Amino acid sequence: MNPERPYLFILCLFLFATGYAQQNPEPLSNFRSKKVSTKLSPIRLDTNSIVPNTFLINGVSNQDYDLDYINALLIWKSTVLPDSVSVSYRAFPFKLNAVTRHFNYDSIRYNFTAEKPFVFSGSQFQNKIIDFGNINYNGSFGRGISFGNSQDAVVNSTLNLQLNGFIGDSLELTAAISDNNIPIQPQGNTQNLSDFDRIYMQIKKKGWQANFGDIDIRQSQNYFLNFYKRLQGASFQTDNHISKNITNSFLASGAIAKGRFTKNVITPLEGNQGPYKLYGANNELYFAVLAGTERVYIDGQLLTRGEDQDYIIDYNTAELTFTVKRLITKDSRIQVEFEYSDRNFLNSMLYANDEVTIKKRLKLSIGAYSNTDAKNSPINQTLSSEQKQFLSGIGNNIDSATYPNEALDTFAVNKILYKKTDTLYNGIHDTIYTYSVNKNDSLYNLSFTNVGLGKGNYTTATGNANGRVFQWVAPVNGVKQGDWDPVVFLITPKKHQIITAAAQYFFNEKSFLKAELAMSDYDVNTFSSKDKGQDKGVAAKVDFVMQKNVLEGIKKGIILQTAFGYEFVQDKFKPLETLRNVEFNRDWGLPFLAPAATENLVNASFQLNDDKNNFVKYQFTNYQRSDQYNGIRNSVENVMDLKGWHFTNKFYITAINSPQQSGNFLRPSVDLYRIFSGLKNVKIGGGYSSENNQQLDKIYDTLMPVSFGFNLWQVYLKSNETKLNRWGITYFTREDKIPLGKNLVTGDRSQNVSLITELLKNENHQFKLNVTYRKLNVINKGYSNQQSDESLLGRAEYAVNEWKGFLTGSVLYELGSGQEQKREYTYLEVPAGQGYYTWNDYNNDGIPQLNEFEIAVFQDQKNGSEFLPLPMNM
């Protein structure tokens, strides 16, 4: 079993002992003592079998008697013995040679009577490796060994076990254990996930339950403390009725956090379905995404994972690929929220929430959350005392936590080493590193880190060395020209704590007043005592919602819903995850990753509904930031069914003002369709949507680069979507506008057609087809870097099942375009017989170069050493 999970062995031992004790309260009896006569032979000692090596007779040699352990018979061999002796022994809880039979023919009546021709007798044989007593269980337990002519023997172990039943005094146990000697994450190509290396155990009774092992905590009760975490630890939950009118719900958990939350905004490429690489919070490239924690959005819409859905994800390489159902264009707005493995420090998480309900009208709740890195318990990162001292001096400026990393080394042909040299540029003396293969130089082993474009002094060099080489580039007018530096990025230990308190009063079932207050303490560098005044922040939110039948007594079903809200979030407040919807900043003309600011958000809305789900809604919102940004938005939404036509309308207009810019953001959209019953419920419809965002720079009196606009027209024809055989065709054209001076001009225009067909009515022959064609025409080529392009995506799938399953098969064909991560290889020497390449020193310099490695065809070409290619970047 996995040595990193010692509690797996303890859990199995506990379950085995519990179940076996229930089935056999005395597995092996204690030593029994009794007096037996020496005048009788043989003597039956016990009805069960005797445990070997436990039989003792005081003062009698073992040559004077024989013992039948199986039948528990004592036979005397000597006649010169006292009248009686004392014997002691232990007995099994069963007889080893017990007779097991299904049919009993002891009485002749059972052979002739039709009433009861046979009876069951004897004990039933149960082939159980581990007996869990009354607990229901199923699963598998395996041990294997693999070996070959080019590898040593490797022992593999797997355990998959599910348990359910009652233990003790009405305690219900539920457990799921899946353990492999190599932890494996599930693939992200299905809609549902089954983790391959998890331990989960739940014990519950009446109003409480306790969970242990790999647990998931999802909290959505509190606005400012909303999160989803995958943990290894324990949680306890209880619901109590304190009195007739008062109930209490309590949840507490303590665990080791598996990962850290972050958010990526992906810049798409026209017609490129992926894979798109994800990055960590500190721009890490190599990490594993925690399975099932990702949330992928396109244009603000949450997508579904799966090969036949919207996207697939490789959790181990952190790469995202979109399926043919989602055509990726330059206009796609892609955002990804996820948790990834961050094992730089031991990370602990504590969470508790208590909620009290009084007379079903008043709810009081308080929640506390703490996530802390143990700065003295590093895992993947080891810090020296000098590095800790360095981190203590940078305060909250963790972007500058780059530490010079050089080490004197000796020359070796398989190492990339550098020498120090002095240089002069623009009258400035500096010391730089240059690649060297000279044995007489003082050589250094360096670690380079990508610090960002224009923030470093080194770039990757083209050459033939067996490994990546970096070269120094001189700054231009004081501006750095590279993206790499010979430094290591130090990860600081962090602390994140939040406490919230909320109260909600219900006037009736759908009318309430709710207030919530929260405070956060986010320390990005617990090594440092500087900048602590920037760690603590507060936030508050008040909501009032009221529903009333405004035409009561005249016409039923006309409901007026009135809502008022106010939200205050300090710039120092740090939530666990994103507070608002993923397109909130864009809706207000701000960048997706706008800098933090103190925010005030006021909203009021009025909505009128009828009993046919028609409604009209008006909302006013004012959004203010401490950077003097001020936005006012008025919106109208309308949904209406009129003589079979379904009409949906949304209209948003936002006025924006700040010291640097002013402008308007207009967003109308209309969708209209009708289902024609005479045409077998065929759905015919169309729509129009537009965005016009003009932000004027007050200083230069021109449109800012964030300004944009588009017009989209769409028509579609679809069959009845509830039928097994269905089809649909959609066409839309989009015109995009770009800023030029004070106006928005047409930049490009696209034509898009998609066809979907699913023939599933015949269970033996099923067919699915999804095809999308897009043509992009760039009009103003002088003002855009985009090129005209054509894209075609398709997926056809056919499955057959004939002759009651005797013939089964499937055919899948996909058509699309994507990208593959560029890889650079370095060759690593391995023992003979384990590689694929051989090195031929063509230039006789004794140093391996990339063009000197060839696939070894014959054994005698390997010359005692082989090489394996290893990728240096993914």
mmCIF file with all atom_site columns, N, CA and C in Angstrom, residues 545-592:
data_model
loop_
_atom_site.group_PDB
_atom_site.id
_atom_site.type_symbol
_atom_site.label_atom_id
_atom_site.label_alt_id
_atom_site.label_comp_id
_atom_site.label_asym_id
_atom_site.label_entity_id
_atom_site.label_seq_id
_atom_site.pdbx_PDB_ins_code
_atom_site.Cartn_x
_atom_site.Cartn_y
_atom_site.Cartn_z
_atom_site.occupancy
_atom_site.B_iso_or_equiv
_atom_site.pdbx_formal_charge
_atom_site.auth_seq_id
_atom_site.auth_comp_id
_atom_site.auth_asym_id
_atom_site.auth_atom_id
_atom_site.pdbx_PDB_model_num
ATOM 1   N N  . VAL A 1 545 ? -35.619 41.586 0.054   1.00 0.00 ? 545 VAL A N  1
ATOM 2   C CA . VAL A 1 545 ? -36.434 41.042 -1.031  1.00 0.00 ? 545 VAL A CA 1
ATOM 3   C C  . VAL A 1 545 ? -37.866 40.910 -0.520  1.00 0.00 ? 545 VAL A C  1
ATOM 4   N N  . MET A 1 546 ? -38.816 41.390 -1.321  1.00 0.00 ? 546 MET A N  1
ATOM 5   C CA . MET A 1 546 ? -40.222 41.316 -0.933  1.00 0.00 ? 546 MET A CA 1
ATOM 6   C C  . MET A 1 546 ? -41.052 40.924 -2.149  1.00 0.00 ? 546 MET A C  1
ATOM 7   N N  . GLN A 1 547 ? -41.976 39.977 -1.940  1.00 0.00 ? 547 GLN A N  1
ATOM 8   C CA . GLN A 1 547 ? -42.907 39.570 -2.987  1.00 0.00 ? 547 GLN A CA 1
ATOM 9   C C  . GLN A 1 547 ? -44.330 39.786 -2.507  1.00 0.00 ? 547 GLN A C  1
ATOM 10  N N  . LYS A 1 548 ? -45.173 40.277 -3.425  1.00 0.00 ? 548 LYS A N  1
ATOM 11  C CA . LYS A 1 548 ? -46.553 40.567 -3.047  1.00 0.00 ? 548 LYS A CA 1
ATOM 12  C C  . LYS A 1 548 ? -47.443 40.469 -4.275  1.00 0.00 ? 548 LYS A C  1
ATOM 13  N N  . ASN A 1 549 ? -48.635 39.935 -4.078  1.00 0.00 ? 549 ASN A N  1
ATOM 14  C CA . ASN A 1 549 ? -49.633 39.888 -5.134  1.00 0.00 ? 549 ASN A CA 1
ATOM 15  C C  . ASN A 1 549 ? -50.273 41.267 -5.240  1.00 0.00 ? 549 ASN A C  1
ATOM 16  N N  . VAL A 1 550 ? -49.860 42.016 -6.253  1.00 0.00 ? 550 VAL A N  1
ATOM 17  C CA . VAL A 1 550 ? -50.293 43.422 -6.343  1.00 0.00 ? 550 VAL A CA 1
ATOM 18  C C  . VAL A 1 550 ? -51.741 43.557 -6.783  1.00 0.00 ? 550 VAL A C  1
ATOM 19  N N  . LEU A 1 551 ? -52.293 42.517 -7.412  1.00 0.00 ? 551 LEU A N  1
ATOM 20  C CA . LEU A 1 551 ? -53.694 42.571 -7.844  1.00 0.00 ? 551 LEU A CA 1
ATOM 21  C C  . LEU A 1 551 ? -54.536 41.576 -7.065  1.00 0.00 ? 551 LEU A C  1
ATOM 22  N N  . GLU A 1 552 ? -54.219 41.426 -5.783  1.00 0.00 ? 552 GLU A N  1
ATOM 23  C CA . GLU A 1 552 ? -54.940 40.471 -4.953  1.00 0.00 ? 552 GLU A CA 1
ATOM 24  C C  . GLU A 1 552 ? -56.416 40.862 -4.865  1.00 0.00 ? 552 GLU A C  1
ATOM 25  N N  . GLY A 1 553 ? -57.270 39.906 -5.096  1.00 0.00 ? 553 GLY A N  1
ATOM 26  C CA . GLY A 1 553 ? -58.709 40.151 -5.097  1.00 0.00 ? 553 GLY A CA 1
ATOM 27  C C  . GLY A 1 553 ? -59.237 40.514 -6.462  1.00 0.00 ? 553 GLY A C  1
ATOM 28  N N  . ILE A 1 554 ? -58.383 40.898 -7.392  1.00 0.00 ? 554 ILE A N  1
ATOM 29  C CA . ILE A 1 554 ? -58.818 41.257 -8.745  1.00 0.00 ? 554 ILE A CA 1
ATOM 30  C C  . ILE A 1 554 ? -58.398 40.182 -9.745  1.00 0.00 ? 554 ILE A C  1
ATOM 31  N N  . LYS A 1 555 ? -57.088 39.860 -9.744  1.00 0.00 ? 555 LYS A N  1
ATOM 32  C CA . LYS A 1 555 ? -56.551 38.832 -10.626 1.00 0.00 ? 555 LYS A CA 1
ATOM 33  C C  . LYS A 1 555 ? -55.421 38.123 -9.913  1.00 0.00 ? 555 LYS A C  1
ATOM 34  N N  . LYS A 1 556 ? -55.515 36.820 -9.830  1.00 0.00 ? 556 LYS A N  1
ATOM 35  C CA . LYS A 1 556 ? -54.501 36.055 -9.145  1.00 0.00 ? 556 LYS A CA 1
ATOM 36  C C  . LYS A 1 556 ? -53.296 35.803 -10.051 1.00 0.00 ? 556 LYS A C  1
ATOM 37  N N  . GLY A 1 557 ? -52.160 35.589 -9.432  1.00 0.00 ? 557 GLY A N  1
ATOM 38  C CA . GLY A 1 557 ? -50.965 35.204 -10.168 1.00 0.00 ? 557 GLY A CA 1
ATOM 39  C C  . GLY A 1 557 ? -50.076 36.341 -10.579 1.00 0.00 ? 557 GLY A C  1
ATOM 40  N N  . ILE A 1 558 ? -50.464 37.592 -10.374 1.00 0.00 ? 558 ILE A N  1
ATOM 41  C CA . ILE A 1 558 ? -49.613 38.733 -10.719 1.00 0.00 ? 558 ILE A CA 1
ATOM 42  C C  . ILE A 1 558 ? -48.795 39.089 -9.479  1.00 0.00 ? 558 ILE A C  1
ATOM 43  N N  . ILE A 1 559 ? -47.503 38.792 -9.537  1.00 0.00 ? 559 ILE A N  1
ATOM 44  C CA . ILE A 1 559 ? -46.610 38.965 -8.393  1.00 0.00 ? 559 ILE A CA 1
ATOM 45  C C  . ILE A 1 559 ? -45.607 40.068 -8.689  1.00 0.00 ? 559 ILE A C  1
ATOM 46  N N  . LEU A 1 560 ? -45.437 40.959 -7.731  1.00 0.00 ? 560 LEU A N  1
ATOM 47  C CA . LEU A 1 560 ? -44.419 42.000 -7.809  1.00 0.00 ? 560 LEU A CA 1
ATOM 48  C C  . LEU A 1 560 ? -43.303 41.653 -6.830  1.00 0.00 ? 560 LEU A C  1
ATOM 49  N N  . GLN A 1 561 ? -42.096 41.533 -7.354  1.00 0.00 ? 561 GLN A N  1
ATOM 50  C CA . GLN A 1 561 ? -40.927 41.272 -6.516  1.00 0.00 ? 561 GLN A CA 1
ATOM 51  C C  . GLN A 1 561 ? -40.047 42.501 -6.505  1.00 0.00 ? 561 GLN A C  1
ATOM 52  N N  . THR A 1 562 ? -39.797 42.995 -5.315  1.00 0.00 ? 562 THR A N  1
ATOM 53  C CA . THR A 1 562 ? -38.964 44.186 -5.125  1.00 0.00 ? 562 THR A CA 1
ATOM 54  C C  . THR A 1 562 ? -37.717 43.788 -4.363  1.00 0.00 ? 562 THR A C  1
ATOM 55  N N  . ALA A 1 563 ? -36.573 44.275 -4.826  1.00 0.00 ? 563 ALA A N  1
ATOM 56  C CA . ALA A 1 563 ? -35.299 43.924 -4.186  1.00 0.00 ? 563 ALA A CA 1
ATOM 57  C C  . ALA A 1 563 ? -34.414 45.155 -4.101  1.00 0.00 ? 563 ALA A C  1
ATOM 58  N N  . PHE A 1 564 ? -33.769 45.305 -2.956  1.00 0.00 ? 564 PHE A N  1
ATOM 59  C CA . PHE A 1 564 ? -32.771 46.353 -2.744  1.00 0.00 ? 564 PHE A CA 1
ATOM 60  C C  . PHE A 1 564 ? -31.531 45.702 -2.141  1.00 0.00 ? 564 PHE A C  1
ATOM 61  N N  . GLY A 1 565 ? -30.381 46.203 -2.532  1.00 0.00 ? 565 GLY A N  1
ATOM 62  C CA . GLY A 1 565 ? -29.151 45.628 -2.009  1.00 0.00 ? 565 GLY A CA 1
ATOM 63  C C  . GLY A 1 565 ? -28.023 46.634 -1.958  1.00 0.00 ? 565 GLY A C  1
ATOM 64  N N  . TYR A 1 566 ? -27.149 46.416 -0.999  1.00 0.00 ? 566 TYR A N  1
ATOM 65  C CA . TYR A 1 566 ? -25.935 47.236 -0.889  1.00 0.00 ? 566 TYR A CA 1
ATOM 66  C C  . TYR A 1 566 ? -24.780 46.317 -0.517  1.00 0.00 ? 566 TYR A C  1
ATOM 67  N N  . GLU A 1 567 ? -23.659 46.518 -1.184  1.00 0.00 ? 567 GLU A N  1
ATOM 68  C CA . GLU A 1 567 ? -22.470 45.694 -0.946  1.00 0.00 ? 567 GLU A CA 1
ATOM 69  C C  . GLU A 1 567 ? -21.244 46.590 -0.831  1.00 0.00 ? 567 GLU A C  1
ATOM 70  N N  . PHE A 1 568 ? -20.453 46.341 0.207   1.00 0.00 ? 568 PHE A N  1
ATOM 71  C CA . PHE A 1 568 ? -19.209 47.072 0.428   1.00 0.00 ? 568 PHE A CA 1
ATOM 72  C C  . PHE A 1 568 ? -18.076 46.069 0.578   1.00 0.00 ? 568 PHE A C  1
ATOM 73  N N  . VAL A 1 569 ? -17.025 46.241 -0.221  1.00 0.00 ? 569 VAL A N  1
ATOM 74  C CA . VAL A 1 569 ? -15.862 45.358 -0.168  1.00 0.00 ? 569 VAL A CA 1
ATOM 75  C C  . VAL A 1 569 ? -14.610 46.228 -0.152  1.00 0.00 ? 569 VAL A C  1
ATOM 76  N N  . GLN A 1 570 ? -13.847 46.127 0.914   1.00 0.00 ? 570 GLN A N  1
ATOM 77  C CA . GLN A 1 570 ? -12.603 46.881 1.030   1.00 0.00 ? 570 GLN A CA 1
ATOM 78  C C  . GLN A 1 570 ? -11.542 46.285 0.111   1.00 0.00 ? 570 GLN A C  1
ATOM 79  N N  . ASP A 1 571 ? -10.629 47.131 -0.353  1.00 0.00 ? 571 ASP A N  1
ATOM 80  C CA . ASP A 1 571 ? -9.605  46.649 -1.275  1.00 0.00 ? 571 ASP A CA 1
ATOM 81  C C  . ASP A 1 571 ? -8.677  45.626 -0.630  1.00 0.00 ? 571 ASP A C  1
ATOM 82  N N  . LYS A 1 572 ? -8.564  45.633 0.698   1.00 0.00 ? 572 LYS A N  1
ATOM 83  C CA . LYS A 1 572 ? -7.701  44.675 1.386   1.00 0.00 ? 572 LYS A CA 1
ATOM 84  C C  . LYS A 1 572 ? -8.419  43.364 1.710   1.00 0.00 ? 572 LYS A C  1
ATOM 85  N N  . PHE A 1 573 ? -9.726  43.317 1.473   1.00 0.00 ? 573 PHE A N  1
ATOM 86  C CA . PHE A 1 573 ? -10.460 42.083 1.740   1.00 0.00 ? 573 PHE A CA 1
ATOM 87  C C  . PHE A 1 573 ? -10.129 41.056 0.667   1.00 0.00 ? 573 PHE A C  1
ATOM 88  N N  . LYS A 1 574 ? -9.837  39.829 1.104   1.00 0.00 ? 574 LYS A N  1
ATOM 89  C CA . LYS A 1 574 ? -9.436  38.761 0.189   1.00 0.00 ? 574 LYS A CA 1
ATOM 90  C C  . LYS A 1 574 ? -10.392 37.587 0.347   1.00 0.00 ? 574 LYS A C  1
ATOM 91  N N  . PRO A 1 575 ? -11.308 37.367 -0.620  1.00 0.00 ? 575 PRO A N  1
ATOM 92  C CA . PRO A 1 575 ? -12.202 36.205 -0.545  1.00 0.00 ? 575 PRO A CA 1
ATOM 93  C C  . PRO A 1 575 ? -11.458 34.930 -0.921  1.00 0.00 ? 575 PRO A C  1
ATOM 94  N N  . LEU A 1 576 ? -12.062 33.791 -0.610  1.00 0.00 ? 576 LEU A N  1
ATOM 95  C CA . LEU A 1 576 ? -11.433 32.517 -0.965  1.00 0.00 ? 576 LEU A CA 1
ATOM 96  C C  . LEU A 1 576 ? -11.503 32.275 -2.463  1.00 0.00 ? 576 LEU A C  1
ATOM 97  N N  . GLU A 1 577 ? -12.623 32.579 -3.060  1.00 0.00 ? 577 GLU A N  1
ATOM 98  C CA . GLU A 1 577 ? -12.809 32.429 -4.482  1.00 0.00 ? 577 GLU A CA 1
ATOM 99  C C  . GLU A 1 577 ? -13.463 33.695 -5.026  1.00 0.00 ? 577 GLU A C  1
ATOM 100 N N  . THR A 1 578 ? -13.794 33.685 -6.309  1.00 0.00 ? 578 THR A N  1
ATOM 101 C CA . THR A 1 578 ? -14.391 34.864 -6.927  1.00 0.00 ? 578 THR A CA 1
ATOM 102 C C  . THR A 1 578 ? -15.767 35.132 -6.324  1.00 0.00 ? 578 THR A C  1
ATOM 103 N N  . LEU A 1 579 ? -15.984 36.378 -5.901  1.00 0.00 ? 579 LEU A N  1
ATOM 104 C CA . LEU A 1 579 ? -17.250 36.727 -5.267  1.00 0.00 ? 579 LEU A CA 1
ATOM 105 C C  . LEU A 1 579 ? -18.399 36.783 -6.271  1.00 0.00 ? 579 LEU A C  1
ATOM 106 N N  . ARG A 1 580 ? -18.157 37.432 -7.390  1.00 0.00 ? 580 ARG A N  1
ATOM 107 C CA . ARG A 1 580 ? -19.248 37.716 -8.327  1.00 0.00 ? 580 ARG A CA 1
ATOM 108 C C  . ARG A 1 580 ? -19.103 36.861 -9.585  1.00 0.00 ? 580 ARG A C  1
ATOM 109 N N  . ASN A 1 581 ? -20.011 37.043 -10.540 1.00 0.00 ? 581 ASN A N  1
ATOM 110 C CA . ASN A 1 581 ? -19.954 36.255 -11.761 1.00 0.00 ? 581 ASN A CA 1
ATOM 111 C C  . ASN A 1 581 ? -18.682 36.575 -12.539 1.00 0.00 ? 581 ASN A C  1
ATOM 112 N N  . VAL A 1 582 ? -18.258 35.637 -13.373 1.00 0.00 ? 582 VAL A N  1
ATOM 113 C CA . VAL A 1 582 ? -16.942 35.725 -14.007 1.00 0.00 ? 582 VAL A CA 1
ATOM 114 C C  . VAL A 1 582 ? -16.832 36.897 -14.979 1.00 0.00 ? 582 VAL A C  1
ATOM 115 N N  . GLU A 1 583 ? -17.960 37.429 -15.462 1.00 0.00 ? 583 GLU A N  1
ATOM 116 C CA . GLU A 1 583 ? -17.908 38.533 -16.416 1.00 0.00 ? 583 GLU A CA 1
ATOM 117 C C  . GLU A 1 583 ? -18.289 39.864 -15.775 1.00 0.00 ? 583 GLU A C  1
ATOM 118 N N  . PHE A 1 584 ? -18.192 39.936 -14.461 1.00 0.00 ? 584 PHE A N  1
ATOM 119 C CA . PHE A 1 584 ? -18.586 41.161 -13.767 1.00 0.00 ? 584 PHE A CA 1
ATOM 120 C C  . PHE A 1 584 ? -17.749 42.348 -14.231 1.00 0.00 ? 584 PHE A C  1
ATOM 121 N N  . ASN A 1 585 ? -16.443 42.201 -14.262 1.00 0.00 ? 585 ASN A N  1
ATOM 122 C CA . ASN A 1 585 ? -15.580 43.325 -14.659 1.00 0.00 ? 585 ASN A CA 1
ATOM 123 C C  . ASN A 1 585 ? -15.839 43.747 -16.099 1.00 0.00 ? 585 ASN A C  1
ATOM 124 N N  . ARG A 1 586 ? -16.023 42.771 -16.977 1.00 0.00 ? 586 ARG A N  1
ATOM 125 C CA . ARG A 1 586 ? -16.281 43.127 -18.376 1.00 0.00 ? 586 ARG A CA 1
ATOM 126 C C  . ARG A 1 586 ? -17.600 43.872 -18.527 1.00 0.00 ? 586 ARG A C  1
ATOM 127 N N  . ASP A 1 587 ? -18.596 43.501 -17.739 1.00 0.00 ? 587 ASP A N  1
ATOM 128 C CA . ASP A 1 587 ? -19.887 44.183 -17.812 1.00 0.00 ? 587 ASP A CA 1
ATOM 129 C C  . ASP A 1 587 ? -19.765 45.661 -17.471 1.00 0.00 ? 587 ASP A C  1
ATOM 130 N N  . TRP A 1 588 ? -18.729 46.007 -16.714 1.00 0.00 ? 588 TRP A N  1
ATOM 131 C CA . TRP A 1 588 ? -18.530 47.400 -16.331 1.00 0.00 ? 588 TRP A CA 1
ATOM 132 C C  . TRP A 1 588 ? -17.367 48.048 -17.084 1.00 0.00 ? 588 TRP A C  1
ATOM 133 N N  . GLY A 1 589 ? -16.951 47.440 -18.202 1.00 0.00 ? 589 GLY A N  1
ATOM 134 C CA . GLY A 1 589 ? -15.902 48.028 -19.019 1.00 0.00 ? 589 GLY A CA 1
ATOM 135 C C  . GLY A 1 589 ? -14.531 47.977 -18.389 1.00 0.00 ? 589 GLY A C  1
ATOM 136 N N  . LEU A 1 590 ? -14.287 47.023 -17.494 1.00 0.00 ? 590 LEU A N  1
ATOM 137 C CA . LEU A 1 590 ? -13.002 46.887 -16.820 1.00 0.00 ? 590 LEU A CA 1
ATOM 138 C C  . LEU A 1 590 ? -12.275 45.653 -17.334 1.00 0.00 ? 590 LEU A C  1
ATOM 139 N N  . PRO A 1 591 ? -10.945 45.589 -17.170 1.00 0.00 ? 591 PRO A N  1
ATOM 140 C CA . PRO A 1 591 ? -10.210 44.376 -17.542 1.00 0.00 ? 591 PRO A CA 1
ATOM 141 C C  . PRO A 1 591 ? -10.666 43.195 -16.687 1.00 0.00 ? 591 PRO A C  1
ATOM 142 N N  . PHE A 1 592 ? -10.477 41.985 -17.213 1.00 0.00 ? 592 PHE A N  1
ATOM 143 C CA . PHE A 1 592 ? -10.867 40.794 -16.469 1.00 0.00 ? 592 PHE A CA 1
ATOM 144 C C  . PHE A 1 592 ? -10.144 40.728 -15.125 1.00 0.00 ? 592 PHE A C  1
#
